[in-house]
Coordinates of N, CA, C and O in Angstrom, one line a residue:
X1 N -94.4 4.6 -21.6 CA -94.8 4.4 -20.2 C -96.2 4.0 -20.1 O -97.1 4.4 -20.9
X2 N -96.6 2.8 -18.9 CA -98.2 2.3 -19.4 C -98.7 3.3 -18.4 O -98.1 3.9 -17.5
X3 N -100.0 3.5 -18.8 CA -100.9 3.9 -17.7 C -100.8 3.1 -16.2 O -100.4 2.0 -16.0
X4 N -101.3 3.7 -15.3 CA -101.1 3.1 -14.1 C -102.8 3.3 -13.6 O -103.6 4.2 -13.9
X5 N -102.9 2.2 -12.7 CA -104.1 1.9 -12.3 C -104.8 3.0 -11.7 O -104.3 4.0 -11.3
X6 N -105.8 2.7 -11.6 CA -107.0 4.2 -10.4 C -105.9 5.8 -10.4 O -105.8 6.7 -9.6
X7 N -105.2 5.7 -11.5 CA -104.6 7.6 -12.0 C -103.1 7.5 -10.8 O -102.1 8.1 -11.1
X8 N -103.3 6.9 -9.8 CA -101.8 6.9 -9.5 C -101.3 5.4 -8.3 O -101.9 5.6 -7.2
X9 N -100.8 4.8 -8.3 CA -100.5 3.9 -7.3 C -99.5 3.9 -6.2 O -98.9 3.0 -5.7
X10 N -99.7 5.4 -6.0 CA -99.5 5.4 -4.6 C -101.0 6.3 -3.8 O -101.1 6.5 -2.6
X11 N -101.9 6.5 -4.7 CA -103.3 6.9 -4.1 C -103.8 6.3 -3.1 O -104.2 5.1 -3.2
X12 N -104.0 7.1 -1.7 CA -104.3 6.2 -0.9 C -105.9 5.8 -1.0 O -106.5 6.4 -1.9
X13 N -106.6 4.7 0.0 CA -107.8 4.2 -0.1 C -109.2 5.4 -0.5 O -110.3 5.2 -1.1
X14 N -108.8 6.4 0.1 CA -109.9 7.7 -0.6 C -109.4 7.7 -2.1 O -110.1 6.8 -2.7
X15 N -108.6 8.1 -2.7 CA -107.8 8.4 -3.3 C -107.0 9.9 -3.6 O -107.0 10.6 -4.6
X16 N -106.5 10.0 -2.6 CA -105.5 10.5 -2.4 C -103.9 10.7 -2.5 O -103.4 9.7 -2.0
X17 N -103.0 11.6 -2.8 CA -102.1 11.3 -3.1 C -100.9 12.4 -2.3 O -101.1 13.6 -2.3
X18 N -99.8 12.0 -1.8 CA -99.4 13.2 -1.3 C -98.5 14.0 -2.4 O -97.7 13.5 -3.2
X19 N -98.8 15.7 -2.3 CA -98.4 16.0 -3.7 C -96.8 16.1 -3.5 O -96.1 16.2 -4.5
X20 N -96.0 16.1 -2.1 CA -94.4 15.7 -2.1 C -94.5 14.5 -3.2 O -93.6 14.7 -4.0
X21 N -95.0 13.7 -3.5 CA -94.5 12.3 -4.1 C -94.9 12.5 -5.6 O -94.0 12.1 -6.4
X22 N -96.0 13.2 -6.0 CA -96.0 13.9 -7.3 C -95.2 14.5 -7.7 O -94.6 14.2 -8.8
X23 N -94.9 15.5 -6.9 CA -93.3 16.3 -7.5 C -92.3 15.7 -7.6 O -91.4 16.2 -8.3
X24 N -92.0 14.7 -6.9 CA -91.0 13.9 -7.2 C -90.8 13.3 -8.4 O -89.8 13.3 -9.1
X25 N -92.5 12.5 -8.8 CA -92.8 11.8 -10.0 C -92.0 12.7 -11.1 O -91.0 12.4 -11.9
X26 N -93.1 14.2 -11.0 CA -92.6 15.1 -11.9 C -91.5 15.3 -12.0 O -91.2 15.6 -13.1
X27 N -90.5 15.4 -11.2 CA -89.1 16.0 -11.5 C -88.0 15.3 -12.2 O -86.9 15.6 -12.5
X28 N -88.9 13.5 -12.6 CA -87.6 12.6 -13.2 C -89.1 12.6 -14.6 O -89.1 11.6 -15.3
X29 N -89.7 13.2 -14.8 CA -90.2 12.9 -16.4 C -90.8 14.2 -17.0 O -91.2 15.3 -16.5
X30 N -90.5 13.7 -18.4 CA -90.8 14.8 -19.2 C -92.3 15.0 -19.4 O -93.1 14.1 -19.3
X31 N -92.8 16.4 -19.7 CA -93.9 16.6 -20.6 C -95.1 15.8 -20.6 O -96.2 15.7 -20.0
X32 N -94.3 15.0 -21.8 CA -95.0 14.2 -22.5 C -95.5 12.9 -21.4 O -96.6 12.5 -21.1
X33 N -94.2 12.3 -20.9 CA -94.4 11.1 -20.0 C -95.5 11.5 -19.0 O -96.5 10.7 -18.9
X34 N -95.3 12.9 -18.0 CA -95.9 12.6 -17.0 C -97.9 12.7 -17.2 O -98.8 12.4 -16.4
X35 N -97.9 13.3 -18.8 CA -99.4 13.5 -19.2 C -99.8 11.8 -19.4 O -100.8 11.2 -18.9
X36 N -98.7 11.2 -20.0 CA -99.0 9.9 -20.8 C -99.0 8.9 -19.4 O -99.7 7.9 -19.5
X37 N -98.4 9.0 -18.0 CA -98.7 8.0 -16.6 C -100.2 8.7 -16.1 O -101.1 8.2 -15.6
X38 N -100.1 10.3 -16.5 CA -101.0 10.7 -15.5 C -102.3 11.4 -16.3 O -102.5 12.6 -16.0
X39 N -103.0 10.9 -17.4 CA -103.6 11.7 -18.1 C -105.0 12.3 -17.4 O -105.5 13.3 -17.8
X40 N -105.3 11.8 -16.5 CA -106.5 12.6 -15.9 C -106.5 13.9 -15.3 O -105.3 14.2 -15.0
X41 N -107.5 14.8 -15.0 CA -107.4 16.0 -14.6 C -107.1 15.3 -12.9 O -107.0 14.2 -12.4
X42 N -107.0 16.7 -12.4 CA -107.0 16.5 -10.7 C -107.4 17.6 -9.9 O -107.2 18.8 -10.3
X43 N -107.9 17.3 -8.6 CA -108.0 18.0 -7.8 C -106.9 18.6 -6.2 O -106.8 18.1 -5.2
X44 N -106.7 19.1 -6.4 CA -105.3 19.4 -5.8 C -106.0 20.7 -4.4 O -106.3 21.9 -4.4
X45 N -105.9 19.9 -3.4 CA -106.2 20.5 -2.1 C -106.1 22.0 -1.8 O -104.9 22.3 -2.0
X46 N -106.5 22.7 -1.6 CA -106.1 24.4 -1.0 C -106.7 24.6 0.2 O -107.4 23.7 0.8
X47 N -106.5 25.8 0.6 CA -106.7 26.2 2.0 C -108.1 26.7 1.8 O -108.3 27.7 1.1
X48 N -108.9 26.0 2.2 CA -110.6 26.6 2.1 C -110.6 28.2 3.1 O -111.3 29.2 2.8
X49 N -110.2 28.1 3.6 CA -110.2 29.6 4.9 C -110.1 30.7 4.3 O -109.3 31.0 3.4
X50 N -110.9 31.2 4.9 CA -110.6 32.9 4.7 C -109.4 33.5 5.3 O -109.4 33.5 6.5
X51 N -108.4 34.0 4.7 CA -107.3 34.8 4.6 C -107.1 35.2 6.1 O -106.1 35.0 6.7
X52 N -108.7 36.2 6.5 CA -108.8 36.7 7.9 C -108.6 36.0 8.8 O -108.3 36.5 9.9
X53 N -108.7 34.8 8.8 CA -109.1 33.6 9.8 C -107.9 33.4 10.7 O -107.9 33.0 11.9
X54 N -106.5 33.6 9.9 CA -105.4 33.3 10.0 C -105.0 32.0 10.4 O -104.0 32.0 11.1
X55 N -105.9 30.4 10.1 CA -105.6 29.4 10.2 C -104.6 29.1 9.2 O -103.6 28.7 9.9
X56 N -104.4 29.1 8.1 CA -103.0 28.8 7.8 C -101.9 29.1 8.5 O -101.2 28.1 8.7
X57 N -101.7 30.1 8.8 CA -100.3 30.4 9.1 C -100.1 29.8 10.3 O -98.9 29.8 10.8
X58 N -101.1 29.3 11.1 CA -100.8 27.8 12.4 C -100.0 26.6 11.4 O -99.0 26.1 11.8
X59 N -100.7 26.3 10.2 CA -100.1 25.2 9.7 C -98.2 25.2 9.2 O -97.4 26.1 8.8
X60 N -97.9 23.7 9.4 CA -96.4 23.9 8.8 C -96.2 23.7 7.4 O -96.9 23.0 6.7
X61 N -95.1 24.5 7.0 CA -95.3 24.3 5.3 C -95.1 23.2 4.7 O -95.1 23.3 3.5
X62 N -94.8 22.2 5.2 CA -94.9 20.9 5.0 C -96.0 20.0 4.2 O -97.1 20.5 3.9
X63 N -95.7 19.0 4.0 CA -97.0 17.8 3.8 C -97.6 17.1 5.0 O -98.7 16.8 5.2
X64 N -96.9 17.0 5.6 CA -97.5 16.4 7.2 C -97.6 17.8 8.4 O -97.3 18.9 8.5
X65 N -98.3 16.7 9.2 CA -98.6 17.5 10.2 C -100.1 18.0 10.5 O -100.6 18.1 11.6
X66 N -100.7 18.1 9.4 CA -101.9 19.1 9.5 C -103.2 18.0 10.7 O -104.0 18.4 11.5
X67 N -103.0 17.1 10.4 CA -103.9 16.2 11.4 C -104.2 16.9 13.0 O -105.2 17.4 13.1
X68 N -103.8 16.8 13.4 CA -103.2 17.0 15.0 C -103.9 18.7 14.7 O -104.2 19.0 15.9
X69 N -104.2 19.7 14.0 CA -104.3 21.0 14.2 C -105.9 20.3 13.5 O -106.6 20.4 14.5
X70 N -106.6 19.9 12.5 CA -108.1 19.7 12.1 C -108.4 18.7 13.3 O -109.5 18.1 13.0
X71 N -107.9 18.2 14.5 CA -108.7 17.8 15.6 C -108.9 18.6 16.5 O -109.7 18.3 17.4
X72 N -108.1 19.8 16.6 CA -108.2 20.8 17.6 C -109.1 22.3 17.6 O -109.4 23.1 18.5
X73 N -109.5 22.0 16.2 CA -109.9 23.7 15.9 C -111.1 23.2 15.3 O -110.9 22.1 14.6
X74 N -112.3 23.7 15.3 CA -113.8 23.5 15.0 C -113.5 24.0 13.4 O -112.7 24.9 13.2
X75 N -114.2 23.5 12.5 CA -114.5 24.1 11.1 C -112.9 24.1 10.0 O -112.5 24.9 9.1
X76 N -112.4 22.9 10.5 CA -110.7 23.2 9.6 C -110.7 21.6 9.3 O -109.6 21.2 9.3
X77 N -111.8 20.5 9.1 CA -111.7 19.1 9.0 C -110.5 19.2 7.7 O -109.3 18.7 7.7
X78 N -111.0 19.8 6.7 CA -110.8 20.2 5.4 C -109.4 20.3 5.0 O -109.0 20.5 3.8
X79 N -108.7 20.0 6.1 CA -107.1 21.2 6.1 C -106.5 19.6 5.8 O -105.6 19.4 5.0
X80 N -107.1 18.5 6.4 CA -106.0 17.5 6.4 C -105.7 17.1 5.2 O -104.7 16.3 5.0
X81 N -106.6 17.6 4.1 CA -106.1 16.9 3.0 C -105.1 18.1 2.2 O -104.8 18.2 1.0
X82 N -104.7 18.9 3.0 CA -103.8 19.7 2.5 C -102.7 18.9 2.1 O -102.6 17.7 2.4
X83 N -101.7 19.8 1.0 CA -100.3 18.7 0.4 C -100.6 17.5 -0.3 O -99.7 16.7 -0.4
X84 N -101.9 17.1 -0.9 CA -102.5 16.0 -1.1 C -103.8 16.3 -2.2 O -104.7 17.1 -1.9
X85 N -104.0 15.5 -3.6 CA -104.3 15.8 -4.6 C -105.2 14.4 -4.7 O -105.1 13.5 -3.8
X86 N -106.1 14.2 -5.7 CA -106.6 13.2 -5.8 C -106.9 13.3 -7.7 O -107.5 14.2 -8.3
X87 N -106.4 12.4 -8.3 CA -107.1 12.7 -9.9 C -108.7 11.8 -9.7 O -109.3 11.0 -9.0
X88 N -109.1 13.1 -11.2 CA -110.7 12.9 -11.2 C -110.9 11.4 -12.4 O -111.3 11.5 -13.5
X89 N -110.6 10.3 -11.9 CA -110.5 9.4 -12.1 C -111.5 8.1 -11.8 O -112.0 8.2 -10.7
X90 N -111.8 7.1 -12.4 CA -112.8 6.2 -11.6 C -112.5 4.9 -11.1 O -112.2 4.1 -11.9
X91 N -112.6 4.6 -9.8 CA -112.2 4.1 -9.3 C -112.9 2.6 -9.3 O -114.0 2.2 -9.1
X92 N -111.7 1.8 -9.8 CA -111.7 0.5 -10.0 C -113.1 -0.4 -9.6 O -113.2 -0.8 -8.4
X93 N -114.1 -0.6 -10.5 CA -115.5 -1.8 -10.0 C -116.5 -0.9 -9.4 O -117.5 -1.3 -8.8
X94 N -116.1 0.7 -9.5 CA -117.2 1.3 -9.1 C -118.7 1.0 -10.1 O -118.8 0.1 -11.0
X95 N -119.5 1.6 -9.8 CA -120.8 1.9 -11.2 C -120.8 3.0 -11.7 O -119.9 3.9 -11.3
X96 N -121.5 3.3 -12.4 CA -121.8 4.6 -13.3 C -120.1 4.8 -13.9 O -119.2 5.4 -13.4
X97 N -120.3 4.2 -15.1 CA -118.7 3.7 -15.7 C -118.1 5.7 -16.5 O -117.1 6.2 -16.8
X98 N -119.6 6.1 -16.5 CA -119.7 7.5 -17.2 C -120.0 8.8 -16.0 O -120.7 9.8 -16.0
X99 N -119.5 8.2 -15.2 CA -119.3 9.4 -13.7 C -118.5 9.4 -12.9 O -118.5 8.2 -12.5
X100 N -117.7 10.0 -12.3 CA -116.6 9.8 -11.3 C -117.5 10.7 -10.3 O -117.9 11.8 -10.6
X101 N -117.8 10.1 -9.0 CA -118.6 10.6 -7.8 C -117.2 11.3 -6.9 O -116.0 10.9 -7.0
X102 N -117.9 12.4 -6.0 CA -117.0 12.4 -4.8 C -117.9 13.3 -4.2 O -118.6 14.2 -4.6
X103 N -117.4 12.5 -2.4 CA -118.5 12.8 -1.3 C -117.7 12.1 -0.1 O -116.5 11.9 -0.2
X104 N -118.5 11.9 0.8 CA -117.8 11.7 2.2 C -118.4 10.0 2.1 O -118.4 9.4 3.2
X105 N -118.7 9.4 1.2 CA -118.5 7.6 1.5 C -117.9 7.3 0.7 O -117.7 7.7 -0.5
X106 N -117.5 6.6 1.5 CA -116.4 5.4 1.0 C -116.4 5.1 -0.6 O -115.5 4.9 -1.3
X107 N -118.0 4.9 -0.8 CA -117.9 4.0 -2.1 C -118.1 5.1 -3.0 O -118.5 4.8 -4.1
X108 N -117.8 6.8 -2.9 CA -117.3 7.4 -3.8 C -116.2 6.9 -4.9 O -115.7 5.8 -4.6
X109 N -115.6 7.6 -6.0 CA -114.1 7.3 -6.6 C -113.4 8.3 -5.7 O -112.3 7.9 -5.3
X110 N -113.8 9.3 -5.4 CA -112.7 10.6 -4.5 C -113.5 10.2 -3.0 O -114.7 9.9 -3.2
X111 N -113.2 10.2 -2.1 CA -113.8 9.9 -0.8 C -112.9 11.4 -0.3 O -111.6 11.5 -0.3
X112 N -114.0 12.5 0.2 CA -113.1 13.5 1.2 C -114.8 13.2 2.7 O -116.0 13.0 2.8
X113 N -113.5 13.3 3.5 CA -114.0 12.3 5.1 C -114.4 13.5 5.9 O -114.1 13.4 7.1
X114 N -115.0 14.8 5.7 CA -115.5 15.7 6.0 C -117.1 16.0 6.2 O -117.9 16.0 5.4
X115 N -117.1 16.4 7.5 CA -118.4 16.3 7.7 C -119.4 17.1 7.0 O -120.6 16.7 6.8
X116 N -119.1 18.2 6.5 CA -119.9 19.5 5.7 C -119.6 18.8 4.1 O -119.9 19.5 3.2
X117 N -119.3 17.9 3.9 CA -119.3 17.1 2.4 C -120.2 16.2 2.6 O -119.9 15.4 3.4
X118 N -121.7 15.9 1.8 CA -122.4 14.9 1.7 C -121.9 13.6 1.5 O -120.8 13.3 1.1
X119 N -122.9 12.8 2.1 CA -122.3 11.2 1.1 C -121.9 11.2 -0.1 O -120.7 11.1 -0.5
X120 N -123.3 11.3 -0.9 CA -122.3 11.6 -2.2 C -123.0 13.2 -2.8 O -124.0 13.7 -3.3
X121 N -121.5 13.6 -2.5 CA -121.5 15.2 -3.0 C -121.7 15.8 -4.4 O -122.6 16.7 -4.6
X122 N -120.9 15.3 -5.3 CA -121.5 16.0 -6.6 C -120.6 14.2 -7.6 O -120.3 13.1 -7.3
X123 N -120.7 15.1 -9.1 CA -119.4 14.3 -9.4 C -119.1 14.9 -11.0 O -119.7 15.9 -11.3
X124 N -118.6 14.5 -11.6 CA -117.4 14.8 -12.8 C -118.2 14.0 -13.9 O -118.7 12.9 -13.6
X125 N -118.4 14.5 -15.4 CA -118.5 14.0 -16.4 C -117.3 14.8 -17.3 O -116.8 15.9 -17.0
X126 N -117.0 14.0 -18.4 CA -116.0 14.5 -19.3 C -116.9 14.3 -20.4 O -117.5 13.2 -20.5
X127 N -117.1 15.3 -21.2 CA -117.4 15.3 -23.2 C -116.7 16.0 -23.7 O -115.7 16.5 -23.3
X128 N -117.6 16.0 -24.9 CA -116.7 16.6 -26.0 C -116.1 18.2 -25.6 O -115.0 18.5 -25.9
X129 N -116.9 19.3 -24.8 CA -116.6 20.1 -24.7 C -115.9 20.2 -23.6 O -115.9 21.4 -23.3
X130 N -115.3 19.5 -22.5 CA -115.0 19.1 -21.6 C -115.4 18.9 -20.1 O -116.5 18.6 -19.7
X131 N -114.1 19.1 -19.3 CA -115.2 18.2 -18.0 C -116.4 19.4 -17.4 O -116.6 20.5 -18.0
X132 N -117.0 18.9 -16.3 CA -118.3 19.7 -16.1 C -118.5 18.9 -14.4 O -118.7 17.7 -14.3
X133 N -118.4 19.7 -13.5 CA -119.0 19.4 -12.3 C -120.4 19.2 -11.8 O -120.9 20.3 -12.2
X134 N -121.0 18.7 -11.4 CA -122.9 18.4 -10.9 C -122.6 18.5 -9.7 O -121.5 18.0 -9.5
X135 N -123.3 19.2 -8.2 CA -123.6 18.6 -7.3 C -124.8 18.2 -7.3 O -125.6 18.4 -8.1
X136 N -124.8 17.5 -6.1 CA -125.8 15.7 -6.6 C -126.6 16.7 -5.5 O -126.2 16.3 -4.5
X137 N -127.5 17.7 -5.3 CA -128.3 18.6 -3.9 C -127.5 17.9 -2.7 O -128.0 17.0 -2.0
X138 N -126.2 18.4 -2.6 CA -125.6 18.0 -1.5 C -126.0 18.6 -0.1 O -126.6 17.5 0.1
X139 N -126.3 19.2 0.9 CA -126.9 19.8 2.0 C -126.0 21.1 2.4 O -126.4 22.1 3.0
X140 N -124.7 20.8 1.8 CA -123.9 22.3 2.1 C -123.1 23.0 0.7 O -122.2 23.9 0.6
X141 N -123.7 22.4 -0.1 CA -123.8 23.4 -1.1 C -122.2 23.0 -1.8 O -121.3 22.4 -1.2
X142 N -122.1 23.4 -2.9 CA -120.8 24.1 -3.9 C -120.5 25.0 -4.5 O -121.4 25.5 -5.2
X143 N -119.3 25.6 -4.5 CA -119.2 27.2 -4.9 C -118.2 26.4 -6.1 O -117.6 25.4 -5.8
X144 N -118.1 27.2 -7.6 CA -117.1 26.9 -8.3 C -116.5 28.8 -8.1 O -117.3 29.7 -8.1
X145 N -115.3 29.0 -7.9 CA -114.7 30.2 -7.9 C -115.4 30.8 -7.3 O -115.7 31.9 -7.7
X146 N -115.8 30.4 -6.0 CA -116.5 31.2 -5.1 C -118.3 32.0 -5.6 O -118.7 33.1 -5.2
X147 N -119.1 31.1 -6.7 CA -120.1 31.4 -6.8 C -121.1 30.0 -6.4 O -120.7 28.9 -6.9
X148 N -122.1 30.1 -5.7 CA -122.6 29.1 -5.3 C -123.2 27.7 -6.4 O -124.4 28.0 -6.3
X149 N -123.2 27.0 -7.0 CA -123.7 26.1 -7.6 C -124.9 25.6 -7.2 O -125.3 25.4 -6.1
X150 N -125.6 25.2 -8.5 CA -127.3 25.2 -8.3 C -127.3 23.4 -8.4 O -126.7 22.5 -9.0
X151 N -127.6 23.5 -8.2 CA -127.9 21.7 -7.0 C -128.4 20.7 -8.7 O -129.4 21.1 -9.3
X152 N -127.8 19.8 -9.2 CA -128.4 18.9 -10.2 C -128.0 19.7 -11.6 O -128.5 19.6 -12.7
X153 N -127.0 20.4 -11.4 CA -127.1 21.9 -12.9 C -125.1 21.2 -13.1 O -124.2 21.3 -12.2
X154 N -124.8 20.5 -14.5 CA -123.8 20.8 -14.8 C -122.8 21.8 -14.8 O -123.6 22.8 -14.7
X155 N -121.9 22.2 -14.8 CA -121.0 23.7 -14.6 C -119.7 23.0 -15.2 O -119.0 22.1 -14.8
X156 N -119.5 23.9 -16.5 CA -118.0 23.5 -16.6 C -116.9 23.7 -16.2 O -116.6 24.9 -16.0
X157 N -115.9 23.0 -15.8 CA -114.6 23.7 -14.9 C -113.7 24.1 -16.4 O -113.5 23.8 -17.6
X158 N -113.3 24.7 -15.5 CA -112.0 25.3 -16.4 C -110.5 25.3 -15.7 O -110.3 25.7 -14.6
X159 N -109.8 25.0 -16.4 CA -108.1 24.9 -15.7 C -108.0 26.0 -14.7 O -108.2 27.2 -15.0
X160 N -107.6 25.5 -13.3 CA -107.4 26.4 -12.4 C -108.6 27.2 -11.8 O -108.4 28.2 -11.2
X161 N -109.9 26.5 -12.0 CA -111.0 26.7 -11.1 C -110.8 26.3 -9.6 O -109.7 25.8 -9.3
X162 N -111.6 26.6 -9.0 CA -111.5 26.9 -7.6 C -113.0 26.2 -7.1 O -113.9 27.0 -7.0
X163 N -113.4 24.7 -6.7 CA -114.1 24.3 -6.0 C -114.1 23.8 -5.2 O -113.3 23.0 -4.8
X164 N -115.6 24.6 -4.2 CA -115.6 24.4 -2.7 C -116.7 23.3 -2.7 O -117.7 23.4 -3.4
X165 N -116.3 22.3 -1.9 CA -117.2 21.2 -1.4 C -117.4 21.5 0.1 O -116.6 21.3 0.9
X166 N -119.0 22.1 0.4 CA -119.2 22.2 1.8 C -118.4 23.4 2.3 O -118.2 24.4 1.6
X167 N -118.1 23.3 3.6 CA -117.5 24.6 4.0 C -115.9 24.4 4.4 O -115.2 25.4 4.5
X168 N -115.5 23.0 4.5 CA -114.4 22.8 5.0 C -113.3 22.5 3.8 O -112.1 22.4 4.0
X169 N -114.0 22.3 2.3 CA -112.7 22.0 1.3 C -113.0 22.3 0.4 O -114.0 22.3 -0.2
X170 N -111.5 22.6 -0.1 CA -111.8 23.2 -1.8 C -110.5 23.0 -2.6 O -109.5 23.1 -2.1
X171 N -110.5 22.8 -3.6 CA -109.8 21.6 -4.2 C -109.4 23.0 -5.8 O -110.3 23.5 -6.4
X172 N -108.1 23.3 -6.2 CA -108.1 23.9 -7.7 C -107.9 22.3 -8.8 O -107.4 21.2 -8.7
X173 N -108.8 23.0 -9.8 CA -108.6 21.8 -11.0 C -108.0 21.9 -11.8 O -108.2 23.0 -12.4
X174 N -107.0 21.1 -12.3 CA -105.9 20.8 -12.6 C -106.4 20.1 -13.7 O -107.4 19.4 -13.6
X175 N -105.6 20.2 -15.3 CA -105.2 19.6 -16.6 C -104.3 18.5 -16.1 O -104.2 18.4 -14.9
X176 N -103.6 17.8 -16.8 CA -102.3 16.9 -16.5 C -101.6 17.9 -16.7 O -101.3 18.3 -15.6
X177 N -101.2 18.7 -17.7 CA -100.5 19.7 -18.4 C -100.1 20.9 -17.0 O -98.9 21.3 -16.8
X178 N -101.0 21.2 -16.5 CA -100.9 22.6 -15.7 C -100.6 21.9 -14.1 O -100.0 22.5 -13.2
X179 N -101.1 20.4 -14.0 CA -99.9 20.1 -12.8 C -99.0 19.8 -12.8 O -98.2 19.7 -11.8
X180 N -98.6 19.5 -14.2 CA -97.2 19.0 -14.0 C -96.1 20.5 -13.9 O -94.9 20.4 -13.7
X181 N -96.9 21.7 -14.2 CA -96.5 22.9 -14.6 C -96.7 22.9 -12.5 O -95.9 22.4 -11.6
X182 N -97.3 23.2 -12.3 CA -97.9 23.3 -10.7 C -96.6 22.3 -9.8 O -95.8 22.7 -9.0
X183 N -96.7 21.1 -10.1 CA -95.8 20.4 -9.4 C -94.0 20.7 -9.6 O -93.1 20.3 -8.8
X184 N -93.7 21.3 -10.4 CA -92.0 21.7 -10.6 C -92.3 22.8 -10.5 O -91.2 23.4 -10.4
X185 N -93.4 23.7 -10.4 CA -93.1 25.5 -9.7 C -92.5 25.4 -8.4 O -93.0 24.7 -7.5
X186 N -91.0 26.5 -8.1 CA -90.6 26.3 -7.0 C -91.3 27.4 -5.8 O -90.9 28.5 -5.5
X187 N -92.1 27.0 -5.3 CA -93.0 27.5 -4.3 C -93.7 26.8 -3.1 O -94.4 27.4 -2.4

């Protein structure tokens, strides 16, 4: 199976992906295949909210919908990209060929369109010991697993970390391996 361009080709212009269409991907390939179409890590949307808040349970368990409820309610921008993943990938004629950016412009590789996310918010290096998050002194800050991140300071992620961008999103990071595990869990 070849690689596919910018990590998936149905990624929309942020790059975004809805994760109904992933699990789909996933449910006709094996293992191996879906690491070998999709080898990049990913960031896979969650509910930034506090539990107490009881804004989820307004939303439908669906992939759609959430639009119409992040125009109504102050402090939930964050929610639309619920059901929807983005790999930490670099996007086609960007610069910095050794950084994947993401932030609220456009000419990020990940574009999240939230006001509490900087222009450009942090971004992603991969080495030898693996990937590692920077925020770039974004203005509202980043938490990895809910501890705040020091502004310009590398931090390594680890499978199934929990980063908040700002106050309205936060994204778990994903192996190819543990989404493709994530995307056929029936839940």
């Amino acid at each position: 199976m070849s690689q596919m361009s910018w990590a998936s080709p149905d990624a929309n212009s942020d790059g975004f992906v809805a994760i109904s269409r992933m699990r789909k991907q996933a449910s006709i390939m094996s293992l191996e295949d879906f690491v070998e179409a999709f080898p990049h890590p990913a960031l896979r949307s969650i509910d930034p909210s506090d539990s107490s808040t009881g804004i989820r349970k307004l939303l439908p368990v669906r992939d759609e919908g959430v639009q119409l409820l992040t125009q109504m309610v102050d402090g939930v921008e964050g929610l639309r990209y619920l059901g929807k993943l983005a790999f930490v990938a670099k996007r086609p004629g960007n610069p910095y060929p050794h950084l994947i950016s993401i932030g609220r412009s456009k000419t990020n590789d990940i574009t999240v369109a939230v006001s509490s996310v900087s222009k450009v918010h942090g971004y992603f290096v991969s080495d030898e010991e693996g990937w590692k998050f920077t925020d770039h002194g974004s203005t509202n800050g980043s938490k990895l697993n809910k501890k705040k991140l020091s502004a310009n300071s590398k931090t390594s992620l680890a499978d199934g970390a929990v980063l908040q961008l700002g106050s309205d999103t936060s994204f778990q990071f994903h192996t190819p391996e543990s989404l493709y595990a994530r995307l056929l869990k029936k839940n």
